[in-house]
Amino acid sequence: METAQNEKRVLIVTSVEPERVAVLRGLRDDSRFTVRNGGVGPIAAAASTARILATEEPFDLVICAGISGGFVDQAEVGSLVVASEIVCADLGAETAEGFSSLDELGFGSASVPVDQELVAHVTDALQRAGLSARKGPVLTLSTVTGTAATALELSKRMPGAAAEAMEGYGVAVAAQDVGVPVLEIRAVSNAIGPRDKSAWRIKDALAALEAASSVLREVL
C-alpha cells in the first residue's frame, strides 16, 4: 500500500530496544517507516513479523535491522553489511560426513533470496554517504558462534559469509510468505569467534545502525 504521496511503506524489524531506538534516531520520525521489536531469535522474529504483516496496514518492503557479529576478513567491527542472501545456517541435519542443509536434504530451502538491484542500490548509497559498507551473505543462527573452531567451520561451509545474527531468516520467511520484498542490514559489533565481551563495540555498531537508517530515508 502506498501513501497519498505515492511513497512506499516500510516495516523495519529489530530484535531489542537499543536497536529500535538507534533506527528511530536515524529515521527522524519519517512517517513512511514503522519500526517494531520482533524479539530475539528466528522463531520470535518470524512470529512477530507475521503478526504485524497480518494486522497492520500493508507494507511494500520489510527490513530486518540490527547489530551482528562479522566474519574476520569479511566485515570489520563498526562496518555495515547489506545481506545479498539471508541464510539459516543451522537449519538441517548433522551427519557422519558433516552438516547437511535443508536444501541438501530436499526438504525446502534454508535461504531466502533478496532483490539484488535493491541490495546494490542501498549498499552504494551507504558507501556514498561515507559509511563502511559491503554486501554479502548474512547467516541466521539460533546459537551464535562462540569459538574459533565453529567460526572456521561456518566460514568453510558458507564461503563469503559476511555476518551472523539471530533474526534475519525468521523475518525474511514471514515477508516471503505474503509476497513482500525483504532486506537485512547489520552493523557489526564484534568479530565472530571466541566470545570476548570486552572486545565488543556495541555503541559503535548502534551508531553505524543509526547512520544507515538516516541514509535509508534518502534512498527508499
Tab-separated table of C-alpha atoms in Angstrom:
chain	number	residue	atom	x	y	z
A	1	MET	CA	0.000	0.000	0.000
A	2	GLU	CA	1.296	3.466	-0.892
A	3	THR	CA	0.686	6.708	0.907
A	4	ALA	CA	-1.121	9.685	-0.565
A	5	GLN	CA	2.289	10.992	-1.632
A	6	ASN	CA	2.890	7.766	-3.608
A	7	GLU	CA	5.554	6.714	-1.108
A	8	LYS	CA	6.399	3.196	-0.057
A	9	ARG	CA	5.544	1.892	3.397
A	10	VAL	CA	8.499	0.151	5.035
A	11	LEU	CA	8.457	-2.122	8.094
A	12	ILE	CA	11.747	-2.347	9.981
A	13	VAL	CA	12.032	-5.209	12.464
A	14	THR	CA	14.715	-5.050	15.163
A	15	SER	CA	15.233	-7.550	17.955
A	16	VAL	CA	15.799	-5.395	21.065
A	17	GLU	CA	15.048	-1.850	22.200
A	18	PRO	CA	18.540	-0.296	21.784
A	19	GLU	CA	18.453	-1.296	18.120
A	20	ARG	CA	14.960	0.131	17.646
A	21	VAL	CA	15.981	3.406	19.287
A	22	ALA	CA	19.058	3.703	17.059
A	23	VAL	CA	16.953	3.116	13.941
A	24	LEU	CA	14.351	5.653	15.044
A	25	ARG	CA	17.033	8.284	15.660
A	26	GLY	CA	18.280	7.825	12.127
A	27	LEU	CA	14.797	7.908	10.585
A	28	ARG	CA	13.873	11.164	12.364
A	29	ASP	CA	10.138	10.490	12.578
A	30	ASP	CA	9.776	9.694	8.869
A	31	SER	CA	6.170	8.511	8.655
A	32	ARG	CA	6.884	6.058	5.839
A	33	PHE	CA	8.682	3.765	8.276
A	34	THR	CA	7.227	1.589	11.025
A	35	VAL	CA	9.804	0.205	13.477
A	36	ARG	CA	8.940	-2.740	15.723
A	37	ASN	CA	10.858	-5.085	18.014
A	38	GLY	CA	10.403	-8.698	16.952
A	39	GLY	CA	12.254	-10.413	19.784
A	40	VAL	CA	15.458	-12.427	19.863
A	41	GLY	CA	15.923	-15.456	17.619
A	42	PRO	CA	14.357	-16.597	14.347
A	43	ILE	CA	11.182	-18.043	15.848
A	44	ALA	CA	10.194	-14.924	17.787
A	45	ALA	CA	11.158	-12.750	14.824
A	46	ALA	CA	9.076	-14.798	12.384
A	47	ALA	CA	6.022	-14.852	14.658
A	48	SER	CA	6.196	-11.124	15.372
A	49	THR	CA	6.743	-10.162	11.739
A	50	ALA	CA	3.911	-12.393	10.562
A	51	ARG	CA	1.555	-10.851	13.126
A	52	ILE	CA	2.484	-7.304	12.126
A	53	LEU	CA	2.062	-8.053	8.429
A	54	ALA	CA	-1.329	-9.645	9.097
A	55	THR	CA	-2.761	-6.974	11.397
A	56	GLU	CA	-1.286	-3.623	10.351
A	57	GLU	CA	-1.590	-1.715	7.107
A	58	PRO	CA	0.123	-3.321	4.109
A	59	PHE	CA	3.840	-2.754	3.641
A	60	ASP	CA	5.873	-2.566	0.441
A	61	LEU	CA	9.185	-3.648	1.993
A	62	VAL	CA	10.354	-5.387	5.174
A	63	ILE	CA	13.830	-4.796	6.606
A	64	CYS	CA	15.457	-6.784	9.388
A	65	ALA	CA	17.955	-4.412	11.021
A	66	GLY	CA	20.266	-4.652	13.994
A	67	ILE	CA	23.772	-5.372	15.197
A	68	SER	CA	25.673	-8.563	14.495
A	69	GLY	CA	28.949	-10.397	14.509
A	70	GLY	CA	31.212	-10.046	11.493
A	71	PHE	CA	33.438	-12.711	9.974
A	72	VAL	CA	37.123	-11.846	10.195
A	73	ASP	CA	38.487	-10.540	6.865
A	74	GLN	CA	34.917	-10.075	5.601
A	75	ALA	CA	33.273	-7.367	7.725
A	76	GLU	CA	35.143	-5.161	10.169
A	77	VAL	CA	33.791	-4.142	13.548
A	78	GLY	CA	31.849	-0.910	13.108
A	79	SER	CA	31.046	-1.585	9.461
A	80	LEU	CA	27.698	-2.323	7.801
A	81	VAL	CA	26.578	-5.398	5.869
A	82	VAL	CA	23.620	-5.498	3.490
A	83	ALA	CA	22.566	-9.109	3.004
A	84	SER	CA	22.937	-10.388	-0.546
A	85	GLU	CA	21.398	-13.617	0.763
A	86	ILE	CA	19.625	-14.450	4.028
A	87	VAL	CA	20.588	-17.950	5.156
A	88	CYS	CA	19.558	-20.045	8.154
A	89	ALA	CA	22.947	-21.657	8.667
A	90	ASP	CA	21.946	-24.207	11.301
A	91	LEU	CA	18.727	-25.495	9.711
A	92	GLY	CA	19.459	-29.037	8.582
A	93	ALA	CA	20.910	-32.276	9.918
A	94	GLU	CA	24.157	-33.452	11.450
A	95	THR	CA	25.589	-36.443	9.595
A	96	ALA	CA	28.722	-38.567	9.815
A	97	GLU	CA	30.056	-36.591	6.852
A	98	GLY	CA	29.226	-33.231	8.402
A	99	PHE	CA	26.336	-30.782	8.290
A	100	SER	CA	23.627	-31.165	5.629
A	101	SER	CA	21.466	-28.168	4.915
A	102	LEU	CA	17.720	-28.229	4.420
A	103	ASP	CA	18.369	-27.766	0.695
A	104	GLU	CA	20.680	-30.783	0.570
A	105	LEU	CA	18.139	-32.877	2.469
A	106	GLY	CA	15.475	-31.993	-0.094
A	107	PHE	CA	13.030	-30.512	2.413
A	108	GLY	CA	12.903	-26.941	1.131
A	109	SER	CA	15.344	-24.073	1.367
A	110	ALA	CA	17.261	-22.519	4.235
A	111	SER	CA	17.877	-19.421	2.128
A	112	VAL	CA	15.595	-16.513	1.270
A	113	PRO	CA	16.511	-14.597	-1.900
A	114	VAL	CA	16.659	-10.825	-1.934
A	115	ASP	CA	16.360	-8.255	-4.719
A	116	GLN	CA	19.966	-7.843	-5.868
A	117	GLU	CA	19.302	-4.486	-7.523
A	118	LEU	CA	17.877	-3.133	-4.272
A	119	VAL	CA	20.800	-4.591	-2.309
A	120	ALA	CA	23.272	-2.878	-4.643
A	121	HIS	CA	21.306	0.387	-4.522
A	122	VAL	CA	21.289	0.505	-0.718
A	123	THR	CA	24.917	-0.595	-0.396
A	124	ASP	CA	26.070	2.044	-2.874
A	125	ALA	CA	24.089	4.719	-1.028
A	126	LEU	CA	25.695	3.771	2.291
A	127	GLN	CA	29.144	3.930	0.724
A	128	ARG	CA	28.427	7.292	-0.927
A	129	ALA	CA	27.439	8.598	2.499
A	130	GLY	CA	30.941	7.786	3.700
A	131	LEU	CA	29.995	4.678	5.662
A	132	SER	CA	31.997	1.459	5.612
A	133	ALA	CA	29.540	-0.923	3.972
A	134	ARG	CA	29.555	-4.055	1.862
A	135	LYS	CA	27.083	-6.626	0.629
A	136	GLY	CA	27.363	-10.327	1.388
A	137	PRO	CA	25.502	-13.312	2.811
A	138	VAL	CA	24.223	-12.856	6.358
A	139	LEU	CA	23.730	-16.022	8.381
A	140	THR	CA	20.935	-16.622	10.876
A	141	LEU	CA	21.765	-18.874	13.825
A	142	SER	CA	19.742	-19.826	16.871
A	143	THR	CA	23.008	-20.213	18.794
A	144	VAL	CA	25.564	-17.536	17.962
A	145	THR	CA	29.159	-18.577	17.410
A	146	GLY	CA	31.455	-18.519	20.428
A	147	THR	CA	34.564	-20.454	19.422
A	148	ALA	CA	37.260	-20.194	16.778
A	149	ALA	CA	36.511	-23.753	15.646
A	150	THR	CA	32.845	-23.008	14.967
A	151	ALA	CA	33.720	-19.767	13.186
A	152	LEU	CA	36.153	-21.641	10.946
A	153	GLU	CA	33.627	-24.380	10.197
A	154	LEU	CA	30.972	-21.819	9.262
A	155	SER	CA	33.307	-19.828	7.048
A	156	LYS	CA	34.316	-23.005	5.209
A	157	ARG	CA	30.733	-24.214	4.826
A	158	MET	CA	29.409	-20.782	3.834
A	159	PRO	CA	32.200	-19.180	1.760
A	160	GLY	CA	31.975	-15.410	1.609
A	161	ALA	CA	29.540	-15.081	4.505
A	162	ALA	CA	29.968	-11.606	5.969
A	163	ALA	CA	27.968	-11.580	9.208
A	164	GLU	CA	25.830	-13.650	11.548
A	165	ALA	CA	22.826	-12.723	13.661
A	166	MET	CA	19.731	-14.432	15.046
A	167	GLU	CA	16.638	-12.996	13.343
A	168	GLY	CA	17.046	-12.372	9.614
A	169	TYR	CA	15.742	-15.684	8.309
A	170	GLY	CA	12.673	-15.530	10.538
A	171	VAL	CA	11.783	-12.030	9.368
A	172	ALA	CA	12.503	-12.989	5.765
A	173	VAL	CA	10.321	-16.110	5.784
A	174	ALA	CA	7.381	-14.132	7.191
A	175	ALA	CA	7.792	-11.483	4.500
A	176	GLN	CA	8.272	-14.045	1.746
A	177	ASP	CA	5.110	-15.854	2.831
A	178	VAL	CA	2.972	-12.810	1.990
A	179	GLY	CA	4.962	-11.739	-1.051
A	180	VAL	CA	6.673	-8.688	0.420
A	181	PRO	CA	10.320	-7.991	-0.537
A	182	VAL	CA	12.846	-8.179	2.279
A	183	LEU	CA	16.264	-6.775	3.149
A	184	GLU	CA	18.613	-7.369	6.060
A	185	ILE	CA	21.037	-4.684	7.247
A	186	ARG	CA	23.546	-5.382	10.005
A	187	ALA	CA	26.016	-3.204	11.889
A	188	VAL	CA	28.977	-5.242	13.112
A	189	SER	CA	29.661	-5.051	16.845
A	190	ASN	CA	32.200	-7.863	17.221
A	191	ALA	CA	34.354	-10.346	15.363
A	192	ILE	CA	32.874	-13.833	15.101
A	193	GLY	CA	34.861	-16.326	17.156
A	194	PRO	CA	35.760	-16.706	20.830
A	195	ARG	CA	33.198	-14.918	22.987
A	196	ASP	CA	35.085	-11.895	24.359
A	197	LYS	CA	32.597	-9.293	25.586
A	198	SER	CA	35.406	-6.892	26.459
A	199	ALA	CA	36.130	-6.523	22.744
A	200	TRP	CA	32.533	-5.816	21.719
A	201	ARG	CA	31.866	-2.318	20.352
A	202	ILE	CA	28.113	-2.163	20.705
A	203	LYS	CA	27.966	1.649	20.919
A	204	ASP	CA	29.898	1.945	17.657
A	205	ALA	CA	27.617	-0.593	15.984
A	206	LEU	CA	24.493	1.215	17.161
A	207	ALA	CA	25.934	4.489	15.852
A	208	ALA	CA	26.528	2.829	12.481
A	209	LEU	CA	22.969	1.482	12.541
A	210	GLU	CA	21.658	4.987	13.199
A	211	ALA	CA	23.717	6.390	10.331
A	212	ALA	CA	22.488	3.655	7.991
A	213	SER	CA	18.878	4.380	8.938
A	214	SER	CA	19.415	8.026	8.080
A	215	VAL	CA	20.580	7.001	4.613
A	216	LEU	CA	17.507	4.798	4.171
A	217	ARG	CA	15.357	7.935	4.387
A	218	GLU	CA	17.058	9.213	1.259
A	219	VAL	CA	17.105	6.080	-0.872
A	220	LEU	CA	13.820	4.258	-0.191
